[in-house]
Coordinates of C-alpha atoms and ligand atoms in Angstrom, one line a residue:
X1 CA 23.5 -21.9 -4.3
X2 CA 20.6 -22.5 -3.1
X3 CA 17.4 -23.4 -1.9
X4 CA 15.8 -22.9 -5.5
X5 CA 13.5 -25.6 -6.4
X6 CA 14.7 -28.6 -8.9
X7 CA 13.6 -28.1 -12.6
X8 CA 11.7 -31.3 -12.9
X9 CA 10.1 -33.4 -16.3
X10 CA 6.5 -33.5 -15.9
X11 CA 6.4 -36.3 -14.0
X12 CA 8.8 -35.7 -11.9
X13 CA 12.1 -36.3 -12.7
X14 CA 15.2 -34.0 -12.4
X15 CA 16.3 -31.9 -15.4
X16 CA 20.0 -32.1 -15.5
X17 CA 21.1 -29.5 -18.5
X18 CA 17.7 -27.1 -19.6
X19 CA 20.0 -25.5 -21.7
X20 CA 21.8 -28.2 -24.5
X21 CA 19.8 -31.1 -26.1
X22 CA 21.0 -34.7 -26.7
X23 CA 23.5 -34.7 -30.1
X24 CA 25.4 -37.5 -31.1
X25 CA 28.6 -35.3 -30.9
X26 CA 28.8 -31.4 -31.0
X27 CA 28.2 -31.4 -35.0
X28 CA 26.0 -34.1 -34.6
X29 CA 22.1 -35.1 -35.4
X30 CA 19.5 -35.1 -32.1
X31 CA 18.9 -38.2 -30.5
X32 CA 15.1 -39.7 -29.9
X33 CA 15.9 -40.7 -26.3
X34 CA 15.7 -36.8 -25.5
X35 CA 12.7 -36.7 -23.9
X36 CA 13.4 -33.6 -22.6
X37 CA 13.2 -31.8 -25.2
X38 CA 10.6 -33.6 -27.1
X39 CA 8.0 -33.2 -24.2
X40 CA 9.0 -29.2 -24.6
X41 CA 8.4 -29.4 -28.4
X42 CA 4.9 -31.4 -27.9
X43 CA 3.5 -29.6 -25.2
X44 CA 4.2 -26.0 -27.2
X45 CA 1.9 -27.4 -29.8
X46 CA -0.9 -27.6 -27.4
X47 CA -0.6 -24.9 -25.9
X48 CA -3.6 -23.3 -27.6
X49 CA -7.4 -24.5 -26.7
X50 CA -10.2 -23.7 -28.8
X51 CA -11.3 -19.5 -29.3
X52 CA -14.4 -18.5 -28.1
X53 CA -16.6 -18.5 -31.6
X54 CA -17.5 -15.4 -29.5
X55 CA -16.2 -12.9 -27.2
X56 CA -12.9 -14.1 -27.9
X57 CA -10.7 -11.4 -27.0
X58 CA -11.0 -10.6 -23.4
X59 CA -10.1 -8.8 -20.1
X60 CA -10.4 -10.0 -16.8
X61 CA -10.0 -9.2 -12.9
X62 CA -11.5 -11.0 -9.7
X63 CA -13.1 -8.3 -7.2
X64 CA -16.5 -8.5 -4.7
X65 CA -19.8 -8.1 -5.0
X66 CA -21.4 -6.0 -1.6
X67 CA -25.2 -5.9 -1.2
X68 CA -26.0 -2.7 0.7
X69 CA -29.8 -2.4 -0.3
X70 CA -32.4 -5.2 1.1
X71 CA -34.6 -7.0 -1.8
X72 CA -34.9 -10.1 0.9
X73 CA -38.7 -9.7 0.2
X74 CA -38.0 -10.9 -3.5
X75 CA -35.8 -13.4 -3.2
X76 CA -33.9 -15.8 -0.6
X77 CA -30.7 -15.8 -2.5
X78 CA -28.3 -15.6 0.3
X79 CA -26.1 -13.6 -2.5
X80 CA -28.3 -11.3 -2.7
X81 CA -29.3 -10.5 0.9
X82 CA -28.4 -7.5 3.1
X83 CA -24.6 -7.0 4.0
X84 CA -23.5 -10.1 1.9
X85 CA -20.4 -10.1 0.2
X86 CA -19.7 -12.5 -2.4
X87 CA -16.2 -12.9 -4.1
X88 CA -16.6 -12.9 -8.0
X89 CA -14.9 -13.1 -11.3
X90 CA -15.4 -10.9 -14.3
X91 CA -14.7 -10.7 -17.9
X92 CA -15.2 -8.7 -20.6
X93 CA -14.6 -8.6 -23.8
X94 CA -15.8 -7.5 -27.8
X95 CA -17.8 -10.3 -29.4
X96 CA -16.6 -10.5 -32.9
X97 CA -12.9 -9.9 -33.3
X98 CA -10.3 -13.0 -32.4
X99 CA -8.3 -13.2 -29.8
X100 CA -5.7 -11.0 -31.9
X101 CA -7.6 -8.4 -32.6
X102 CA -7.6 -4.7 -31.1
X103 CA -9.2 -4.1 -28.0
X104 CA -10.8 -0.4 -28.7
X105 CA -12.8 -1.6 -32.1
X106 CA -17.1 -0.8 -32.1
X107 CA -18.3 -3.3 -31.6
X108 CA -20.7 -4.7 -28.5
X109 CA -18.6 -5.7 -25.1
X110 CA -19.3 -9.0 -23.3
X111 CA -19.7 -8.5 -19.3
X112 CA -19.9 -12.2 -17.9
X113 CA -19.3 -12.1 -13.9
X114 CA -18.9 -15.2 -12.0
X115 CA -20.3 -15.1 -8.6
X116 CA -18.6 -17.6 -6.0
X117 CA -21.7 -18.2 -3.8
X118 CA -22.0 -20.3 -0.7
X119 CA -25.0 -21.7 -2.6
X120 CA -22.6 -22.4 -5.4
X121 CA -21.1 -20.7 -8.4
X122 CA -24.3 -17.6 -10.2
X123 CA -23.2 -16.7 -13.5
X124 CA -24.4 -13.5 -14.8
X125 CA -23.4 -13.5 -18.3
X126 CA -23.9 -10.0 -19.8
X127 CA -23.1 -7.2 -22.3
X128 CA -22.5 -3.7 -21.8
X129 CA -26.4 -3.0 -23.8
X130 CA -29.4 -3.7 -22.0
X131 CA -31.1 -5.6 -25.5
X132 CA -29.6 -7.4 -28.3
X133 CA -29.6 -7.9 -32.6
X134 CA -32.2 -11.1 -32.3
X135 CA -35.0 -12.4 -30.4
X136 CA -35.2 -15.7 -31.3
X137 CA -32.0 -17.8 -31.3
X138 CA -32.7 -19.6 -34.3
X139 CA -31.6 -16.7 -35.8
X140 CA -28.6 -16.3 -33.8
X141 CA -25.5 -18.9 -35.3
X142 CA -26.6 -17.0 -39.0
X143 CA -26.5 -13.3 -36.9
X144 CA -23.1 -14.5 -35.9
X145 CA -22.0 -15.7 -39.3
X146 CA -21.9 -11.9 -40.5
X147 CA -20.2 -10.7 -37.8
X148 CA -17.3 -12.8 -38.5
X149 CA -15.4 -13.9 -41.7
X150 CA -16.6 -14.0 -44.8
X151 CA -16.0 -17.9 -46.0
X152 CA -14.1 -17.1 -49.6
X153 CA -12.9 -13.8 -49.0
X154 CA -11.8 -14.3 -45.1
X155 CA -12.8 -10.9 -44.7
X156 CA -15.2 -8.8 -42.6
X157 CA -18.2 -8.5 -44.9
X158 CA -20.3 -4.7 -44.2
X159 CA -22.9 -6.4 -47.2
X160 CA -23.3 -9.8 -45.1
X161 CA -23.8 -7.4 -42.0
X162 CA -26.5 -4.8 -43.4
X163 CA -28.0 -7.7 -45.1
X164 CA -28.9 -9.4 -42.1
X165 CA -29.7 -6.4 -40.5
X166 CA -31.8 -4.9 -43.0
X167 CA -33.7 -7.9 -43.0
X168 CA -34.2 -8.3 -39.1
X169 CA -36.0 -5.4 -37.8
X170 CA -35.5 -6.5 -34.6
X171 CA -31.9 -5.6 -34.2
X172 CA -32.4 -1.7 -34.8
X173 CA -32.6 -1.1 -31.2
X174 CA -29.1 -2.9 -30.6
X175 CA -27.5 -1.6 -34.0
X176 CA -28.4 2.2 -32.9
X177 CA -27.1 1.4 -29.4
X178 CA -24.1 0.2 -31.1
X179 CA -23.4 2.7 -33.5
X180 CA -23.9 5.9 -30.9
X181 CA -21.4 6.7 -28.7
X182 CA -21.2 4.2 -26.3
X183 CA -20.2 1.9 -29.4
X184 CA -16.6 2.4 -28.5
X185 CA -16.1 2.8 -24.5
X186 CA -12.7 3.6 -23.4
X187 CA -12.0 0.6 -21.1
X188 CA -13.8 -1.8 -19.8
X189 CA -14.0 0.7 -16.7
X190 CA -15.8 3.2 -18.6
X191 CA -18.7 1.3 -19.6
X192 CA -22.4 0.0 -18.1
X193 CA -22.8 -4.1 -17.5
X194 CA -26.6 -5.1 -18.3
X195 CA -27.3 -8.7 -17.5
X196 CA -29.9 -8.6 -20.5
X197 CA -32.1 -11.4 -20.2
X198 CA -34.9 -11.4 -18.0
X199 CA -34.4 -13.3 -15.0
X200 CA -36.8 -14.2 -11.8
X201 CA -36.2 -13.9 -8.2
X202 CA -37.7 -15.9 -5.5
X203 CA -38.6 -15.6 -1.9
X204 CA -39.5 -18.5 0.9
X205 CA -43.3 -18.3 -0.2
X206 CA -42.5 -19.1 -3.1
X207 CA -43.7 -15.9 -5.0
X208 CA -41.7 -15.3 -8.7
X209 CA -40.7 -11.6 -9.4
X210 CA -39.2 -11.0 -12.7
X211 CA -35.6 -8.8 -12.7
X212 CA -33.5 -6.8 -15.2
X213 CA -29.8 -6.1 -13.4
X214 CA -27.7 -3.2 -14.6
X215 CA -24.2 -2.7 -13.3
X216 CA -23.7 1.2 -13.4
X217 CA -20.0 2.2 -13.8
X218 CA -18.4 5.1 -11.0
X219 CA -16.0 5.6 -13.5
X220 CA -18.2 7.4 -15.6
X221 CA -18.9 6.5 -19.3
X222 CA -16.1 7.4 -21.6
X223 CA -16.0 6.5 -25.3
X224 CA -14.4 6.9 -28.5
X225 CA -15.1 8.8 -31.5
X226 CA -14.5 6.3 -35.0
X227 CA -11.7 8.8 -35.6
X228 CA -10.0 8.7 -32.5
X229 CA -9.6 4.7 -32.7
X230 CA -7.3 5.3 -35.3
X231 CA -4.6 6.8 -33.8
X232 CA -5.9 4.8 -30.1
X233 CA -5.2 1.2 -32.3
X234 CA -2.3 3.0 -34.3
X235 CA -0.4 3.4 -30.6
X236 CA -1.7 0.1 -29.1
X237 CA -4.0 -2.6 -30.0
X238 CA -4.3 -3.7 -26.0
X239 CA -5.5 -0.6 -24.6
X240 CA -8.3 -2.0 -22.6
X241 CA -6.0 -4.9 -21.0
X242 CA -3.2 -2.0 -20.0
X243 CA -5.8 0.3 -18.5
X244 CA -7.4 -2.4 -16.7
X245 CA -4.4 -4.4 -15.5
X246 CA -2.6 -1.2 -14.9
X247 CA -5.6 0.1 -12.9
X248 CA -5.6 -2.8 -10.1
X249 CA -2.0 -2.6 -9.9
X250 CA -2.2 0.8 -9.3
X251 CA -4.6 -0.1 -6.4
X252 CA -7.4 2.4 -8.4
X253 CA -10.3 -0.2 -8.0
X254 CA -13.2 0.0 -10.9
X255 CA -16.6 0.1 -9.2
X256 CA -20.3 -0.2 -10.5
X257 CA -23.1 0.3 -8.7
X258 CA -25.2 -2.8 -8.8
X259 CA -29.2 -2.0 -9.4
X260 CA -32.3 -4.1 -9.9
X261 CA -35.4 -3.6 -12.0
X262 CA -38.2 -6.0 -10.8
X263 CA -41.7 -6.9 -11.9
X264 CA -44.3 -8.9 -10.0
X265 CA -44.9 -11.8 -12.0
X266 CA -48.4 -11.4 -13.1
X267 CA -47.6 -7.8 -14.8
X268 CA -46.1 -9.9 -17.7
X269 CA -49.2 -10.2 -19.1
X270 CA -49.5 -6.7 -18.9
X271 CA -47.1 -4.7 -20.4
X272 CA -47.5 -3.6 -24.0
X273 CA -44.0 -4.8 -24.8
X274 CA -42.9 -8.8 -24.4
X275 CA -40.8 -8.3 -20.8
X276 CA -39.2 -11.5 -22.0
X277 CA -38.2 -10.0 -25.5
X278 CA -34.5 -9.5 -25.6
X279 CA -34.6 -6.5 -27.6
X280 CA -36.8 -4.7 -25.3
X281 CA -35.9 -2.4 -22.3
X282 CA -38.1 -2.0 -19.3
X283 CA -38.9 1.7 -19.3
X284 CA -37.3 3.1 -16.0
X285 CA -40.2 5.0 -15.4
X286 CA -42.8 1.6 -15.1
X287 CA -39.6 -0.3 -13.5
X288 CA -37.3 2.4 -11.7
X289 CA -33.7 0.7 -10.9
X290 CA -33.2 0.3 -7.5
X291 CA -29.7 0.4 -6.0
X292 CA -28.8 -2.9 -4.4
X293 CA -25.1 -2.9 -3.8
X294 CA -21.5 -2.4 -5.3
X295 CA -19.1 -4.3 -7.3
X296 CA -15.5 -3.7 -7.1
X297 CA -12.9 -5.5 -9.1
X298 CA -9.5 -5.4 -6.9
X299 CA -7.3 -8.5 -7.7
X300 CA -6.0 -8.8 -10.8
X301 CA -5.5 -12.9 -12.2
X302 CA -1.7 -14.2 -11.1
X303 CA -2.2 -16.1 -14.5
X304 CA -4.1 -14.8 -17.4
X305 CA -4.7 -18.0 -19.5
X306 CA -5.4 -20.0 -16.0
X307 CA -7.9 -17.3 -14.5
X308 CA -9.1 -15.7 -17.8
X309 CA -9.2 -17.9 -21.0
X310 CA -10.1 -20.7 -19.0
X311 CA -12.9 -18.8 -17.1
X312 CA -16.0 -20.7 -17.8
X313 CA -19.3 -18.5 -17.4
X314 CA -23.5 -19.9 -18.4
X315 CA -26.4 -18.4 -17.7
X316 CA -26.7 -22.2 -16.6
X317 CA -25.3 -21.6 -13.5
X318 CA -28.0 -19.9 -11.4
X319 CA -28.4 -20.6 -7.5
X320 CA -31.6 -20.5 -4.8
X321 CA -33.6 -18.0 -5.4
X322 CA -32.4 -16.9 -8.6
X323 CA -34.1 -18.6 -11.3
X324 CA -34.8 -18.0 -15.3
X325 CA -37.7 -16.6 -17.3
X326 CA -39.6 -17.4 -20.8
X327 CA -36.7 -15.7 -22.4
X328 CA -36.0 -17.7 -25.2
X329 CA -32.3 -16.2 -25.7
X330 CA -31.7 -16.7 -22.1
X331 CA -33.1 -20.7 -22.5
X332 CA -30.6 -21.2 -25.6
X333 CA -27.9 -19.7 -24.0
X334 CA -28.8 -21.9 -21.1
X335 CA -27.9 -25.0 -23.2
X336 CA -25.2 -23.5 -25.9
X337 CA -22.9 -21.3 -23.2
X338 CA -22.0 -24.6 -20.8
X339 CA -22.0 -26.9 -24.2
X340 CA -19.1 -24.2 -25.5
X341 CA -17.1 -24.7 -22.3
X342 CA -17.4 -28.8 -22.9
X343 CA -16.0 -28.3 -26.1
X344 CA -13.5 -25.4 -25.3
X345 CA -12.8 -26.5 -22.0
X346 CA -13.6 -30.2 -21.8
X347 CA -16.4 -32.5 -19.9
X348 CA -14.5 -31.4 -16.4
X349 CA -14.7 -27.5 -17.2
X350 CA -16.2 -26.4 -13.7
X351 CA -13.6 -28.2 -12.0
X352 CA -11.1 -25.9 -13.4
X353 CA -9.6 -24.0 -10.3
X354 CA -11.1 -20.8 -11.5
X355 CA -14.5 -22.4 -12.2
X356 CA -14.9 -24.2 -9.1
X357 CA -17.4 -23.5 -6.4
X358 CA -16.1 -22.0 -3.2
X359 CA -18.7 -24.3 -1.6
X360 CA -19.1 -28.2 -1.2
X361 CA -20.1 -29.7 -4.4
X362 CA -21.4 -33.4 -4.5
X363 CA -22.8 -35.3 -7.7
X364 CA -22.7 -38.6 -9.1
X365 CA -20.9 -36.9 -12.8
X366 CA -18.2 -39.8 -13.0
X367 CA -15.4 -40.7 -15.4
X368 CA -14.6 -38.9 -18.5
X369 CA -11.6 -37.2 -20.2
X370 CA -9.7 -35.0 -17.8
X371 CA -11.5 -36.3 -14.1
X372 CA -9.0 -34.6 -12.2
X373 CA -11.6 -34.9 -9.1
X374 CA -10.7 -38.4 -8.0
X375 CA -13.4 -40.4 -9.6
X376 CA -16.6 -39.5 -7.7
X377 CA -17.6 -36.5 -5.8
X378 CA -20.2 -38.6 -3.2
X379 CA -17.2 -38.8 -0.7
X380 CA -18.2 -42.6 -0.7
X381 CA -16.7 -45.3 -3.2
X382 CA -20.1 -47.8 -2.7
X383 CA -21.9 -44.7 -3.5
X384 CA -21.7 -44.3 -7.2
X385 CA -25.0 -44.4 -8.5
X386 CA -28.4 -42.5 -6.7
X387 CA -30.3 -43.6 -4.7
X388 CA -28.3 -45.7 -2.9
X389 CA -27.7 -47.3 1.1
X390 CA -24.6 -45.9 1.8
X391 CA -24.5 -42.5 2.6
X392 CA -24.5 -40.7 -0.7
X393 CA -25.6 -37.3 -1.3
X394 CA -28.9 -36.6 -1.4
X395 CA -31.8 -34.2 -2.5
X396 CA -32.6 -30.8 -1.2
X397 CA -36.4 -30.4 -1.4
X398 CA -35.7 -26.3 0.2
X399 CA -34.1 -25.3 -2.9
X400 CA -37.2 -26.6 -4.9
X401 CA -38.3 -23.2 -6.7
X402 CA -42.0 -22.4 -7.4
X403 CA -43.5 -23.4 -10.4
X404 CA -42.6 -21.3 -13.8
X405 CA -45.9 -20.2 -15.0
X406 CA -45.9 -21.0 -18.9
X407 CA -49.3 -20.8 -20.8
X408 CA -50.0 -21.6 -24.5
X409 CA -50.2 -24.7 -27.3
X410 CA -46.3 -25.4 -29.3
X411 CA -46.2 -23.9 -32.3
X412 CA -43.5 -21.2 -34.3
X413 CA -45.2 -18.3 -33.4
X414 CA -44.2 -15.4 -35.8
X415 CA -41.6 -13.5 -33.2
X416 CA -42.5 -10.4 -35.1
X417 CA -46.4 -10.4 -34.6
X418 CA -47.4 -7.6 -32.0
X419 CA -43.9 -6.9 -31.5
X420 CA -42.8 -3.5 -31.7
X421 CA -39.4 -3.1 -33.4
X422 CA -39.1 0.7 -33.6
X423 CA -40.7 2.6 -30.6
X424 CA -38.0 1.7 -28.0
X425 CA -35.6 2.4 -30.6
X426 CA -37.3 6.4 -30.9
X427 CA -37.0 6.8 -27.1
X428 CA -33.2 6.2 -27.5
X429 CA -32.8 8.4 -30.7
X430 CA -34.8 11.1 -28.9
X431 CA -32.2 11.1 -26.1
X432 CA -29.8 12.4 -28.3
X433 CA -29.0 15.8 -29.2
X434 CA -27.9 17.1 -33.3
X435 CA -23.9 16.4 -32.5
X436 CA -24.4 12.9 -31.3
X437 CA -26.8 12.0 -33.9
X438 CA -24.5 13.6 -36.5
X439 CA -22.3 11.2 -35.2
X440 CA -24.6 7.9 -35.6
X441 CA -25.6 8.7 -39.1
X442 CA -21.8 9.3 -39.9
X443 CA -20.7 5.9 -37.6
X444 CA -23.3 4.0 -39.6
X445 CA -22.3 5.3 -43.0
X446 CA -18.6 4.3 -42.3
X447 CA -19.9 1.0 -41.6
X448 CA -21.6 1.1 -44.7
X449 CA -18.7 0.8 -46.5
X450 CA -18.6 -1.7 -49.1
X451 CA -22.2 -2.4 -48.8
X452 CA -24.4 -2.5 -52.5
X453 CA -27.0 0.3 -52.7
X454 CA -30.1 -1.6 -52.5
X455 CA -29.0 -3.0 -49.1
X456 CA -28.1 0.2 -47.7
X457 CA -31.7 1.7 -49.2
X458 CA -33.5 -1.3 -47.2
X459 CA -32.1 0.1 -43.8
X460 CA -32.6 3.6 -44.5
X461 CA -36.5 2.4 -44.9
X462 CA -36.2 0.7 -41.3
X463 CA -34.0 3.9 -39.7
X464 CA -36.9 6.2 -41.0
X465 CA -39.3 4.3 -39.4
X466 CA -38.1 5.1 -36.3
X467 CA -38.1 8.7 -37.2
X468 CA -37.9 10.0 -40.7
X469 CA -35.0 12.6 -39.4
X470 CA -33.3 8.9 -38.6
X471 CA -33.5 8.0 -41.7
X472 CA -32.5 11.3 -43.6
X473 CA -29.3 11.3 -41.6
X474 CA -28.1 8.2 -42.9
X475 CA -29.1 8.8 -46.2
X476 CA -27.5 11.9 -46.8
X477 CA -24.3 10.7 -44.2
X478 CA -24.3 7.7 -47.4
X479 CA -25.0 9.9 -50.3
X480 CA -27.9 7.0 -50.8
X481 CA -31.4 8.3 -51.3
X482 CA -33.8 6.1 -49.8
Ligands
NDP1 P1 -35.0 6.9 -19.5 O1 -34.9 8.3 -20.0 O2 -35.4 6.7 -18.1 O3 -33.6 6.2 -19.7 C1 -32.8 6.5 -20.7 C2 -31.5 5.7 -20.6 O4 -30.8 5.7 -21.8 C3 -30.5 6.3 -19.6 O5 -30.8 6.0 -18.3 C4 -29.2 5.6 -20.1 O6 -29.2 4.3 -19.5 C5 -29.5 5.3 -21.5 N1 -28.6 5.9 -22.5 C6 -28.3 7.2 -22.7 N2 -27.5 7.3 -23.8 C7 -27.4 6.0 -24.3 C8 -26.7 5.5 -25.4 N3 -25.9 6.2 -26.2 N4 -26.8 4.2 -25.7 C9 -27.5 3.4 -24.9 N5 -28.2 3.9 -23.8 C10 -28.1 5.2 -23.5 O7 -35.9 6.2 -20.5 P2 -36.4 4.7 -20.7 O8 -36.1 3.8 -19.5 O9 -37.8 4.8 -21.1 O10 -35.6 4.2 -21.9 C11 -35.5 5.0 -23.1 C12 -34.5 4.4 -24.0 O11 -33.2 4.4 -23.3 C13 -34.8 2.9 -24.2 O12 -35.6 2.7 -25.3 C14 -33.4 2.4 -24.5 O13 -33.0 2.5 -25.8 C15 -32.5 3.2 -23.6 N6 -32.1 2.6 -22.4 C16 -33.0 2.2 -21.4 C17 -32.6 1.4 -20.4 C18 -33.6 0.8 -19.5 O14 -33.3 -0.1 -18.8 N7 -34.8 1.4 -19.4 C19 -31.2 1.0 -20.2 C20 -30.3 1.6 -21.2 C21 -30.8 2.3 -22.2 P3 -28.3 3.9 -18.2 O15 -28.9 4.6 -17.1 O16 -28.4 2.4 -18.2 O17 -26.9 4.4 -18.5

């Protein structure tokens, strides 16, 4: 034999027999001194970390971002200028089933990239829809509660679901998106990244352009009909990690072309729509996309659970040039996604190997549970505390970004006052022709399932709203009159 490496313990030590544990005699009871075995048995049981509340089950790949378009007049984002390429990290995933559950289920698809900058680490943390249920995240931990589990039953719950719904005109544009066709995509391949939120971009003078990106796939969207799930999950409940995995192996590298919408900053107060309303769309026609590069996933992770399920992403991590908007779901998420990767993850979550920058990083973060860094990251042991003589890291006035323009006096302004919940939601509904909106009215009614009458009569009301052919179609796909 053999220049095989030595099976060690954990610390170190040579593992003589990996095959027989420690028994006083062969009939014998174990002993306690087996530390071998015992470290196997505790470290088996914690192997597991927290689930994502959210976007639990996921798919993942590492690939590049290319910028072939130049929007260096909007922002100095080295990411982002001409000819840059950018490694990067995506994951995708559905947003209310566990980590178990079946990967081609309708439901909305998370599409969080990573982008290893040499400005540090841009997070762009996404679905596959352009808006979403709620506006204001007060409302989103109760959105979430009917999405998941019922408490007594530990069920799925369509009444807790169409109750919310029907009671949050807001979400019509997102549950329409969800229940047409692209409800179900294929593979993660098949489908459209948004990154949502408004965001701003920024350029040496310091000027603020609001932007909308949209990933556009080259794969072409592909979806599932409700019925041809059935035999889909019957045959495999992992279809979108085999077609993805099996992809990359196959050296067939998924691309999206990368666009922009922007909006100079003062045109916010212009629009007839909030631009920084999470449920809204910019029209194409008033903000056309503008093609700014290509991303290309074309690595897939050596280590699923290492590159994957430890994969941190926040719209927290943003990067010169690149900076946030009155959003308020983007400034919640700003807060709750890098507090769910201290809990999930740990205090040290971004210096996970998949989470750390590609660039230098220097703070004075010390101590803590899991400070795998070697104490300090000043490069300086006298330096431990800011400002300080001794050579510490300091400031970078440059990447100072211009003021964010906010106007008004604190209150709890009603989110639904001179807020449109329907009209965007009748440009969508008018894009379809009589099969697919056949198939919308019959999606929601199996959705419906389960749901008590007067519930199901409330969001007839708010489908016919946006157009009383809307609402007929559910109703009669329901066999409730509204
Ligand atoms: P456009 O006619 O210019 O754009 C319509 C867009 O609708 C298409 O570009 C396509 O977006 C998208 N679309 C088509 N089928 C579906 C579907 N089943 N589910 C979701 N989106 C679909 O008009 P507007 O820009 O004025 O938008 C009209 C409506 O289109 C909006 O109210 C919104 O519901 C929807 N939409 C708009 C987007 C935008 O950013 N303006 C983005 C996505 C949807 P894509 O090119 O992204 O595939």
């Amino acid at each position: 034999m053999t220049d095989r490496p030595t099976m060690t313990t954990s610390s170190g030590a040579p593992i003589p027999d990996n095959q027989n544990s420690v028994t006083a005699g062969p009939r014998g009871p174990m002993l306690m001194q087996d530390y071998q075995l015992i470290e196997k048995l505790a470290h088996q049981n914690r192997e597991r970390i927290p689930e994502r509340a959210v976007h639990a089950k996921g798919w993942g790949a590492h690939g590049t971002l290319k910028i072939t378009g130049d929007i260096s007049k909007y922002t100095n984002a080295k990411v982002l200028q001409p000819d840059a390429e950018t490694p990067m990290l995506a994951r995708f995933s559905t947003v209310a089933g566990e980590a178990g559950a079946a990967d081609a289920e309708r439901d909305v698809r998370g599409f969080a990239l990573k982008f290893y900058t040499p400005e540090g680490n841009w997070d762009l943390v996404g679905n596959n829809t352009p808006v979403f249920f709620v506006r204001d995240p007060v409302k989103f931990p109760d959105f979430i509660h009917t999405q998941k589990r019922h408490p007594r039953t530990n069920l799925r719950s369509a009444t807790a679901m169409w109750d919310f719904w029907s009671l949050s005109p807001e979400s019509l544009h997102q549950v329409t998106i969800l229940m047409s066709d692209r409800g179900i995509p294929v593979s993660p391949m098949h489908m459209n990244g948004y990154g949502s939120h408004t965001l701003s971009l920024w350029n040496d003078a310091g000027e603020r352009y609001w932007v909308k990106f949209h990933f556009k796939t080259e794969q072409g969207h592909k979806h599932y009909t409700n019925g041809e799930t059935v035999d889909v999950i019957g045959n495999s409940r992992e279809t979108y990690q085999e077609a993805l995995f099996g992809s990359i192996e196959d050296g067939k590298f998924p691309r999206w072309k990368v666009q922009v919408q922007i909006m100079p900053e003062m045109d916010a107060e212009k629009t007839s729509y909030n631009p920084f309303d999470l449920t809204k769309v910019w029209p194409h026609a008033d903000y056309p996309c503008i093609d700014i590069g290509v991303m290309e996933l074309n690595r897939n992770p050596d280590n699923y659970f290492a590159e994957i399920e430890n994969a941190a992403f926040s719209p927290s991590n943003i990067v010169p040039g690149i900076g946030f908007s009155p959003d308020k779901m983007l400034q919640a998420r700003i807060f709750s996604y890098a507090d769910a990767h201290r809990h999930r993850l740990g205090t040290h979550y971004d210096t996970i190997p998949v989470n750390q920058p590609k660039c230098p990083v220097h703070h004075y973060h010390r101590d803590g549970q899991m400070n795998v860094f070697g104490g300090i990251k000043t490069g300086n042991a006298d330096a431990y505390y800011e400002p300080n003589s001794f050579n510490g890291p300091v400031e970078a006035p440059s990447a100072k970004e211009p003021p964010l323009r906010i106007d008004g006096d604190a209150d709890r302004y009603n989110h639904r006052d001179g807020n449109d919940d329907f009209g965007q939601v009748k440009a969508l509904f008018d894009l379809f022709d009589d099969a697919h909106r056949n198939r919308l009215y019959a999606n929601i009614a199996a959705a419906m399932q389960g749901a008590p009458e007067e519930i199901i009569k409330r969001q007839i009301a708010l489908f016919a709203k946006v157009d009383p052919a809307y609402g007929a179609g559910v109703a009669k796909a329901t066999g409730v009159s509204a």
